[in-house]
C-alpha cells in the first residue's frame, strides 16, 4: 500500500526549568516553523531535566497552545515530560489532543530513585510510517532497539539529553542502530542548559539514514531544528 513521504524534524527547543507554559510556547513556535508531519523533542523537554518536576497531565490546559500549533501544521509533536505513575515519558501531541505515548524503559541510576521503568516498546503509526520510540538511555541498550525494531519500524525516534562532552555518544549509538536494523534514526538532543546539573548540553540533533549516513544535523544552540523528508 502506498504512503506519502514523511517529513520529520528533530528539535532542540530552548528550556526554562519547571516552566511548562514557557516551554510549551517554545515547542509551539518550532512546530509552526518546521512545518513537518513529525517533530521530535528532547527528553523531559517540557520541564527540563529536573527529576523532581511535577508530573504533567495530558489534560493540562497549559498544553493547549501546542495542540493548536500541531492542528495548524498538521503535525505530531513528540515531547518529553514526567507523568503520573512515576514515569519519564514521551507525549504525542496532535490536533486531537495529548496522550502518553511511551514510558522510558531503561532508567539511569539517579532516575530510578524516583521513576519506574516503562512496560514495553511502543511503535506509532503516522500515515503508514511506523515510528519506534526511545528515550535517552534506551538507545544505549541493544535489547531496546532489537525489541522495538522487531515490531517492524521505519524510524527509531529518540529524545535525549547528554552533556556537551558526551556529544559523540548519541552519534555512535545512532549509527549502530541504523546500520544494524536498517532503519532511519532521528535523535532530538537538548542544547544549552536544562537543569539536573546540565549547564551545557550537547545539541547536535540529527537524522541518520538506514545506512548510517547523516541526513541532517543541527548545531549546538537552543532553538535549532533540522528536518529530512523520507520517501
Short mmCIF file of C-alpha atoms in Angstrom, two decimals:
data_model
loop_
_atom_site.label_atom_id
_atom_site.label_comp_id
_atom_site.label_asym_id
_atom_site.label_seq_id
_atom_site.Cartn_x
_atom_site.Cartn_y
_atom_site.Cartn_z
CA UNK A 1 0.00 0.00 0.00
CA UNK A 2 1.42 3.38 -0.98
CA UNK A 3 2.11 6.03 1.63
CA UNK A 4 3.04 9.69 1.35
CA UNK A 5 6.57 10.95 2.05
CA UNK A 6 7.16 11.65 5.73
CA UNK A 7 8.76 14.95 6.74
CA UNK A 8 10.48 14.61 10.13
CA UNK A 9 12.16 17.31 12.23
CA UNK A 10 14.36 16.95 15.30
CA UNK A 11 14.33 19.99 17.56
CA UNK A 12 16.38 21.23 20.48
CA UNK A 13 13.94 23.72 21.96
CA UNK A 14 15.03 26.35 24.45
CA UNK A 15 14.06 25.44 28.01
CA UNK A 16 13.29 27.12 31.31
CA UNK A 17 13.40 24.60 34.14
CA UNK A 18 9.99 23.75 35.60
CA UNK A 19 8.22 26.38 33.44
CA UNK A 20 5.84 24.26 31.38
CA UNK A 21 3.93 27.22 29.89
CA UNK A 22 7.09 28.94 28.62
CA UNK A 23 8.47 25.68 27.26
CA UNK A 24 5.16 24.89 25.52
CA UNK A 25 5.38 28.24 23.75
CA UNK A 26 8.90 27.39 22.54
CA UNK A 27 7.72 23.98 21.33
CA UNK A 28 4.74 25.51 19.52
CA UNK A 29 6.96 28.04 17.74
CA UNK A 30 9.20 25.26 16.44
CA UNK A 31 6.24 23.14 15.29
CA UNK A 32 4.93 26.10 13.29
CA UNK A 33 8.36 26.93 11.84
CA UNK A 34 9.30 23.35 10.98
CA UNK A 35 6.03 22.64 9.13
CA UNK A 36 6.75 18.90 9.14
CA UNK A 37 4.49 15.93 9.83
CA UNK A 38 6.52 14.80 12.87
CA UNK A 39 8.63 16.87 15.25
CA UNK A 40 10.76 15.09 17.88
CA UNK A 41 11.82 16.99 21.02
CA UNK A 42 14.38 16.08 23.75
CA UNK A 43 13.91 14.08 26.93
CA UNK A 44 11.82 15.94 29.55
CA UNK A 45 11.60 18.87 27.15
CA UNK A 46 8.52 20.38 28.83
CA UNK A 47 10.12 20.63 32.29
CA UNK A 48 13.84 20.50 31.70
CA UNK A 49 15.89 17.61 33.05
CA UNK A 50 14.61 18.24 36.56
CA UNK A 51 13.97 14.88 38.17
CA UNK A 52 11.77 16.40 40.88
CA UNK A 53 9.47 18.20 38.42
CA UNK A 54 5.75 17.65 38.94
CA UNK A 55 4.03 15.19 36.59
CA UNK A 56 2.45 16.74 33.51
CA UNK A 57 -1.18 15.75 32.93
CA UNK A 58 -2.05 15.27 29.24
CA UNK A 59 -5.22 17.27 30.00
CA UNK A 60 -3.24 20.21 31.40
CA UNK A 61 -4.60 23.42 29.82
CA UNK A 62 -1.04 24.76 29.54
CA UNK A 63 -0.56 22.33 26.65
CA UNK A 64 -3.33 23.93 24.57
CA UNK A 65 -1.01 26.23 22.55
CA UNK A 66 0.99 23.20 21.43
CA UNK A 67 -2.18 21.35 20.41
CA UNK A 68 -3.19 24.43 18.42
CA UNK A 69 0.19 24.60 16.70
CA UNK A 70 0.02 20.91 15.79
CA UNK A 71 -3.51 21.42 14.44
CA UNK A 72 -2.37 24.31 12.24
CA UNK A 73 0.72 22.48 10.98
CA UNK A 74 -0.88 19.06 10.65
CA UNK A 75 1.91 17.80 12.88
CA UNK A 76 2.54 15.18 15.51
CA UNK A 77 4.87 16.51 18.21
CA UNK A 78 6.72 14.00 20.38
CA UNK A 79 7.58 15.85 23.59
CA UNK A 80 9.13 14.85 26.91
CA UNK A 81 7.65 15.08 30.39
CA UNK A 82 7.32 13.26 33.70
CA UNK A 83 3.88 11.68 34.01
CA UNK A 84 1.72 10.05 36.66
CA UNK A 85 2.79 6.59 37.78
CA UNK A 86 6.32 7.97 38.14
CA UNK A 87 7.46 7.59 34.55
CA UNK A 88 9.67 9.60 32.22
CA UNK A 89 7.50 9.74 29.13
CA UNK A 90 7.02 10.80 25.55
CA UNK A 91 3.74 12.61 24.97
CA UNK A 92 2.24 12.52 21.48
CA UNK A 93 0.56 15.82 20.65
CA UNK A 94 -1.58 16.40 17.57
CA UNK A 95 -4.79 18.12 16.55
CA UNK A 96 -6.85 15.68 18.61
CA UNK A 97 -5.04 16.46 21.87
CA UNK A 98 -2.33 14.94 24.05
CA UNK A 99 -1.67 11.38 25.19
CA UNK A 100 1.09 9.45 26.88
CA UNK A 101 2.66 7.52 24.01
CA UNK A 102 5.69 5.86 25.63
CA UNK A 103 7.29 5.38 29.05
CA UNK A 104 11.09 5.15 29.26
CA UNK A 105 12.17 1.56 29.82
CA UNK A 106 15.88 1.90 30.66
CA UNK A 107 16.47 4.31 33.56
CA UNK A 108 19.68 5.84 34.80
CA UNK A 109 20.68 5.18 38.41
CA UNK A 110 19.58 8.59 39.68
CA UNK A 111 16.35 8.44 37.68
CA UNK A 112 15.49 5.09 39.26
CA UNK A 113 15.32 6.69 42.70
CA UNK A 114 12.02 8.23 41.69
CA UNK A 115 10.84 6.78 38.41
CA UNK A 116 9.67 3.33 37.31
CA UNK A 117 10.64 1.69 34.02
CA UNK A 118 8.02 1.55 31.31
CA UNK A 119 6.48 -1.81 30.46
CA UNK A 120 7.14 -2.31 26.75
CA UNK A 121 8.37 -0.84 23.48
CA UNK A 122 5.95 1.37 21.54
CA UNK A 123 5.54 1.91 17.82
CA UNK A 124 3.38 4.73 16.46
CA UNK A 125 1.77 4.69 13.02
CA UNK A 126 1.85 8.02 11.21
CA UNK A 127 0.47 7.92 7.66
CA UNK A 128 1.59 4.32 7.30
CA UNK A 129 5.09 5.01 8.62
CA UNK A 130 5.97 3.07 11.76
CA UNK A 131 7.91 5.07 14.34
CA UNK A 132 9.54 3.31 17.29
CA UNK A 133 10.05 5.47 20.37
CA UNK A 134 13.06 5.70 22.70
CA UNK A 135 14.27 7.97 25.48
CA UNK A 136 17.97 8.55 26.15
CA UNK A 137 19.48 5.51 27.93
CA UNK A 138 17.15 3.27 25.90
CA UNK A 139 19.37 4.00 22.91
CA UNK A 140 22.41 2.52 24.65
CA UNK A 141 20.71 -0.79 25.47
CA UNK A 142 20.89 -3.06 22.44
CA UNK A 143 17.88 -5.08 23.54
CA UNK A 144 15.68 -1.99 23.40
CA UNK A 145 16.38 -1.35 19.73
CA UNK A 146 16.08 -5.06 19.00
CA UNK A 147 12.66 -5.35 20.64
CA UNK A 148 11.40 -2.10 19.14
CA UNK A 149 12.62 -2.78 15.63
CA UNK A 150 11.34 -6.36 15.77
CA UNK A 151 7.85 -4.85 15.76
CA UNK A 152 8.60 -3.51 12.29
CA UNK A 153 9.68 0.12 12.28
CA UNK A 154 10.76 2.60 9.63
CA UNK A 155 12.05 5.24 12.05
CA UNK A 156 13.61 4.92 15.51
CA UNK A 157 12.90 8.27 17.16
CA UNK A 158 14.83 9.12 20.32
CA UNK A 159 14.59 12.00 22.79
CA UNK A 160 17.80 12.53 24.73
CA UNK A 161 19.91 14.75 26.96
CA UNK A 162 23.70 14.49 27.01
CA UNK A 163 26.46 16.69 28.37
CA UNK A 164 28.44 18.60 25.77
CA UNK A 165 31.49 16.43 26.49
CA UNK A 166 29.47 13.34 25.54
CA UNK A 167 28.31 14.62 22.15
CA UNK A 168 29.95 11.67 20.40
CA UNK A 169 27.85 9.09 22.28
CA UNK A 170 24.48 9.58 20.52
CA UNK A 171 26.25 9.55 17.17
CA UNK A 172 27.82 6.18 17.90
CA UNK A 173 24.53 4.76 19.11
CA UNK A 174 22.55 6.10 16.16
CA UNK A 175 24.94 4.65 13.60
CA UNK A 176 24.85 1.27 15.34
CA UNK A 177 21.05 1.21 15.45
CA UNK A 178 20.55 2.43 11.89
CA UNK A 179 23.02 0.01 10.32
CA UNK A 180 22.08 -2.98 12.47
CA UNK A 181 18.33 -2.67 11.98
CA UNK A 182 18.27 -0.79 8.65
CA UNK A 183 16.05 1.99 9.98
CA UNK A 184 16.14 5.77 9.90
CA UNK A 185 17.21 7.15 13.29
CA UNK A 186 16.00 10.58 14.45
CA UNK A 187 17.54 11.97 17.65
CA UNK A 188 16.41 15.18 19.37
CA UNK A 189 19.10 16.31 21.81
CA UNK A 190 18.90 19.12 24.35
CA UNK A 191 21.04 22.22 23.70
CA UNK A 192 22.03 24.82 26.26
CA UNK A 193 21.33 24.50 29.98
CA UNK A 194 18.50 22.22 31.03
CA UNK A 195 18.70 21.56 34.75
CA UNK A 196 19.71 18.44 36.58
CA UNK A 197 23.31 19.64 36.63
CA UNK A 198 23.42 20.06 32.86
CA UNK A 199 24.81 23.57 32.43
CA UNK A 200 25.90 22.81 28.87
CA UNK A 201 24.29 20.06 26.82
CA UNK A 202 25.36 18.54 23.53
CA UNK A 203 22.80 19.70 20.99
CA UNK A 204 23.68 18.37 17.51
CA UNK A 205 20.27 16.80 17.00
CA UNK A 206 20.36 14.74 13.82
CA UNK A 207 18.67 12.33 11.46
CA UNK A 208 20.52 9.31 10.03
CA UNK A 209 19.55 7.18 7.04
CA UNK A 210 19.23 3.42 7.30
CA UNK A 211 22.85 3.05 6.14
CA UNK A 212 24.21 5.33 8.87
CA UNK A 213 24.68 8.46 6.77
CA UNK A 214 23.73 11.80 8.33
CA UNK A 215 20.75 13.32 6.51
CA UNK A 216 20.52 16.47 8.63
CA UNK A 217 22.41 17.90 11.60
CA UNK A 218 21.72 20.82 13.94
CA UNK A 219 24.37 22.86 15.69
CA UNK A 220 24.75 23.40 19.42
CA UNK A 221 22.38 26.32 20.04
CA UNK A 222 18.96 26.13 21.73
CA UNK A 223 16.06 26.69 19.37
CA UNK A 224 17.60 24.96 16.36
CA UNK A 225 15.87 22.25 14.38
CA UNK A 226 16.64 20.29 11.21
CA UNK A 227 14.48 18.13 9.03
CA UNK A 228 14.50 15.40 6.41
CA UNK A 229 11.82 14.00 4.14
CA UNK A 230 11.60 10.22 3.97
CA UNK A 231 10.33 8.51 0.84
#
